[in-house]
Amino acid sequence: MVGSLGAQEYLLEDFKTSIATVKKGGQPIQACFNYNCVTQTMEFREGTEVMKLTPIQHIDTLYLENHRMIPYGTRFLDVVSRAPKYAFLVDYKRTCVNKGKTGGMGIRTQGTVENVDFSSFGGRHTEEWKKGNEVWEYKEANTYIIVVKSKMKKFRTEKELLKLFPEKEGALKTFIKQQKIHFNDPSTVAQLVEFCMKD
């Protein structure tokens, strides 16, 4: 992938007309929203302009296609599933990784790998950094959250999950292998969480 990264920074392929419910009986907000996983901000399109949704404290839930997004600090979490004993949420995050430069004949050369974390800039980035012959790719860096009795258990990798459930380590490793669980795919991680939470 050379130059433009397109819609990969966003949760959805395009901005979708969505409804945000407001706390304390306020009027729902309808607009074309999308979640920027690089800057971890909810954005909306008004005409040709894309703007950051702020402040978000007054939002209760934003229904973004099949995602139920709730505010958490300065970003949104996706409530993937709710069960009587737990809830499973995803904190979406993507980082840009410089994979090198394209040379003659489309061959990629690489001197160093550079991660770019735009969330630390606190705002929108420009497209200038993506121009030229450099090859950029997005890397998933999601944090998964299991909420049990109002307490959050967070993990990003298999190793971190196994630390949360040491008594189920063998069964979890088998399940991960058999079901081909990928920690960059929230839908497969949701299956794993459901398995973890079985008595």
Short mmCIF file of C-alpha atoms in Angstrom, two decimals:
data_model
loop_
_atom_site.label_atom_id
_atom_site.label_comp_id
_atom_site.label_asym_id
_atom_site.label_seq_id
_atom_site.Cartn_x
_atom_site.Cartn_y
_atom_site.Cartn_z
CA MET A 1 0.00 0.00 0.00
CA VAL A 2 1.65 3.20 -1.16
CA GLY A 3 0.62 6.78 -0.37
CA SER A 4 -3.01 6.96 0.69
CA LEU A 5 -4.31 4.63 3.36
CA GLY A 6 -7.93 5.41 2.57
CA ALA A 7 -10.67 4.42 5.00
CA GLN A 8 -8.53 2.01 7.03
CA GLU A 9 -8.13 4.54 9.79
CA TYR A 10 -11.90 4.33 10.38
CA LEU A 11 -14.02 1.62 11.97
CA LEU A 12 -16.50 1.67 9.06
CA GLU A 13 -15.72 1.93 5.36
CA ASP A 14 -17.65 5.19 5.12
CA PHE A 15 -19.52 7.68 7.30
CA LYS A 16 -23.00 6.34 8.12
CA THR A 17 -26.15 8.13 9.22
CA SER A 18 -26.38 7.20 12.90
CA ILE A 19 -28.24 8.17 16.05
CA ALA A 20 -26.64 9.31 19.30
CA THR A 21 -28.83 9.27 22.40
CA VAL A 22 -28.21 12.03 24.92
CA LYS A 23 -28.19 11.81 28.73
CA LYS A 24 -30.86 13.49 30.90
CA GLY A 25 -33.62 13.26 28.30
CA GLY A 26 -31.97 15.44 25.67
CA GLN A 27 -32.94 15.22 22.02
CA PRO A 28 -31.18 12.44 20.04
CA ILE A 29 -28.55 13.60 17.54
CA GLN A 30 -28.63 12.31 13.97
CA ALA A 31 -25.61 12.78 11.72
CA CYS A 32 -23.15 10.90 9.48
CA PHE A 33 -20.68 9.45 11.99
CA ASN A 34 -17.60 7.25 11.86
CA TYR A 35 -15.01 6.29 14.48
CA ASN A 36 -11.39 7.15 13.76
CA CYS A 37 -9.37 4.28 15.26
CA VAL A 38 -6.06 6.11 14.75
CA THR A 39 -6.93 9.26 16.71
CA GLN A 40 -9.58 7.40 18.78
CA THR A 41 -12.18 10.07 18.15
CA MET A 42 -15.79 10.01 16.96
CA GLU A 43 -16.10 12.15 13.87
CA PHE A 44 -19.01 13.40 11.82
CA ARG A 45 -19.36 14.70 8.31
CA GLU A 46 -21.15 17.94 7.63
CA GLY A 47 -21.17 18.65 3.91
CA THR A 48 -17.59 18.08 2.77
CA GLU A 49 -16.08 18.79 6.20
CA VAL A 50 -15.15 16.13 8.74
CA MET A 51 -15.18 17.26 12.36
CA LYS A 52 -14.47 15.70 15.74
CA LEU A 53 -17.49 15.15 18.00
CA THR A 54 -16.83 17.10 21.16
CA PRO A 55 -17.69 17.27 24.02
CA ILE A 56 -18.80 13.66 24.38
CA GLN A 57 -19.77 13.59 28.07
CA HIS A 58 -23.41 14.34 27.23
CA ILE A 59 -23.67 11.31 24.89
CA ASP A 60 -25.22 8.16 26.35
CA THR A 61 -24.92 5.76 23.39
CA LEU A 62 -24.06 6.24 19.72
CA TYR A 63 -25.46 3.54 17.43
CA LEU A 64 -22.92 3.27 14.62
CA GLU A 65 -24.27 0.67 12.19
CA ASN A 66 -24.05 -2.60 14.23
CA HIS A 67 -21.74 -1.03 16.85
CA ARG A 68 -23.07 0.27 20.17
CA MET A 69 -20.55 2.95 21.14
CA ILE A 70 -20.40 4.47 24.63
CA PRO A 71 -18.19 7.35 25.80
CA TYR A 72 -15.21 6.47 27.96
CA GLY A 73 -12.93 9.35 28.88
CA THR A 74 -12.06 11.11 25.62
CA ARG A 75 -12.88 8.16 23.34
CA PHE A 76 -15.62 5.59 22.71
CA LEU A 77 -15.84 1.88 23.53
CA ASP A 78 -17.85 -0.63 21.51
CA VAL A 79 -20.23 -2.75 23.62
CA VAL A 80 -19.87 -5.99 21.64
CA SER A 81 -21.95 -8.18 23.94
CA ARG A 82 -23.81 -8.14 27.23
CA ALA A 83 -24.66 -11.20 29.27
CA PRO A 84 -26.15 -11.50 32.74
CA LYS A 85 -22.69 -12.00 34.33
CA TYR A 86 -20.45 -9.83 32.14
CA ALA A 87 -20.09 -7.34 29.28
CA PHE A 88 -17.47 -7.45 26.54
CA LEU A 89 -16.18 -4.16 25.12
CA VAL A 90 -13.56 -3.17 22.55
CA ASP A 91 -11.34 -0.09 22.72
CA TYR A 92 -10.40 0.26 19.03
CA LYS A 93 -6.92 1.52 18.22
CA ARG A 94 -4.76 1.44 15.10
CA THR A 95 -1.24 2.69 14.64
CA CYS A 96 0.48 3.57 11.38
CA VAL A 97 3.64 1.65 10.65
CA ASN A 98 6.17 2.81 8.07
CA LYS A 99 7.15 -0.38 6.25
CA GLY A 100 9.85 1.23 4.09
CA LYS A 101 9.97 2.81 0.64
CA THR A 102 9.16 1.56 -2.81
CA GLY A 103 12.08 1.60 -5.16
CA GLY A 104 12.43 0.71 -8.80
CA MET A 105 10.17 -2.06 -10.15
CA GLY A 106 7.92 -1.71 -7.06
CA ILE A 107 10.46 -3.36 -4.76
CA ARG A 108 10.10 -2.35 -1.12
CA THR A 109 13.21 -1.32 0.79
CA GLN A 110 13.32 -0.93 4.52
CA GLY A 111 15.80 0.79 6.78
CA THR A 112 13.77 1.15 9.96
CA VAL A 113 10.21 0.61 11.10
CA GLU A 114 8.46 3.71 12.39
CA ASN A 115 5.18 3.69 14.35
CA VAL A 116 3.08 6.84 14.20
CA ASP A 117 0.56 7.29 17.03
CA PHE A 118 -1.72 10.19 16.14
CA SER A 119 -3.81 9.93 19.30
CA SER A 120 -0.94 11.55 21.20
CA PHE A 121 -1.24 14.64 18.98
CA GLY A 122 -4.78 15.22 20.26
CA GLY A 123 -6.27 16.18 16.92
CA ARG A 124 -6.60 15.60 13.21
CA HIS A 125 -3.55 14.81 11.17
CA THR A 126 -2.85 16.05 7.68
CA GLU A 127 -2.45 13.87 4.61
CA GLU A 128 1.03 15.28 3.87
CA TRP A 129 2.88 12.62 5.82
CA LYS A 130 1.42 9.85 3.59
CA LYS A 131 2.62 11.27 0.26
CA GLY A 132 5.66 10.08 -1.61
CA ASN A 133 7.12 6.63 -2.08
CA GLU A 134 6.87 5.45 1.52
CA VAL A 135 4.80 2.37 2.29
CA TRP A 136 2.46 2.69 5.29
CA GLU A 137 0.30 0.03 6.88
CA TYR A 138 -2.08 0.03 9.81
CA LYS A 139 -1.48 -2.23 12.77
CA GLU A 140 -4.35 -3.24 15.05
CA ALA A 141 -3.71 -2.38 18.70
CA ASN A 142 -7.15 -2.96 20.21
CA THR A 143 -7.68 -3.37 23.94
CA TYR A 144 -10.38 -5.85 24.94
CA ILE A 145 -12.34 -5.34 28.14
CA ILE A 146 -14.41 -7.78 30.17
CA VAL A 147 -16.60 -6.03 32.75
CA VAL A 148 -17.66 -8.18 35.71
CA LYS A 149 -19.47 -6.57 38.67
CA SER A 150 -18.39 -3.08 37.50
CA LYS A 151 -14.71 -4.11 37.42
CA MET A 152 -12.73 -4.01 34.17
CA LYS A 153 -10.36 -6.78 33.11
CA LYS A 154 -8.27 -5.62 30.15
CA PHE A 155 -6.14 -7.59 27.69
CA ARG A 156 -4.61 -7.18 24.23
CA THR A 157 -2.83 -10.47 23.65
CA GLU A 158 -3.24 -14.18 24.34
CA LYS A 159 -0.58 -13.98 27.06
CA GLU A 160 -2.45 -11.17 28.86
CA LEU A 161 -5.75 -13.08 28.64
CA LEU A 162 -4.20 -16.26 30.07
CA LYS A 163 -2.97 -14.26 33.08
CA LEU A 164 -6.59 -13.25 33.77
CA PHE A 165 -7.79 -16.88 33.70
CA PRO A 166 -4.84 -19.02 34.91
CA GLU A 167 -7.16 -21.85 36.01
CA LYS A 168 -8.41 -22.22 32.40
CA GLU A 169 -5.06 -21.87 30.62
CA GLY A 170 -5.01 -25.33 29.02
CA ALA A 171 -8.62 -25.17 27.84
CA LEU A 172 -8.14 -21.64 26.51
CA LYS A 173 -5.01 -22.55 24.52
CA THR A 174 -6.87 -25.47 22.94
CA PHE A 175 -9.89 -23.28 22.13
CA ILE A 176 -7.69 -20.56 20.60
CA LYS A 177 -5.95 -23.11 18.36
CA GLN A 178 -9.08 -25.05 17.33
CA GLN A 179 -11.25 -21.99 16.68
CA LYS A 180 -8.41 -20.04 15.00
CA ILE A 181 -8.80 -17.04 17.30
CA HIS A 182 -6.99 -13.92 16.06
CA PHE A 183 -6.44 -11.12 18.56
CA ASN A 184 -6.72 -8.48 15.82
CA ASP A 185 -10.28 -9.68 15.03
CA PRO A 186 -12.81 -8.60 17.69
CA SER A 187 -15.46 -11.06 16.44
CA THR A 188 -13.26 -14.08 17.16
CA VAL A 189 -12.12 -12.58 20.47
CA ALA A 190 -15.82 -12.25 21.42
CA GLN A 191 -16.19 -16.04 20.94
CA LEU A 192 -13.16 -16.56 23.16
CA VAL A 193 -14.54 -14.29 25.88
CA GLU A 194 -17.85 -16.17 25.82
CA PHE A 195 -15.90 -19.41 26.30
CA CYS A 196 -13.86 -17.84 29.15
CA MET A 197 -16.98 -16.76 31.02
CA LYS A 198 -18.68 -20.16 30.97
CA ASP A 199 -18.87 -21.74 34.41
#
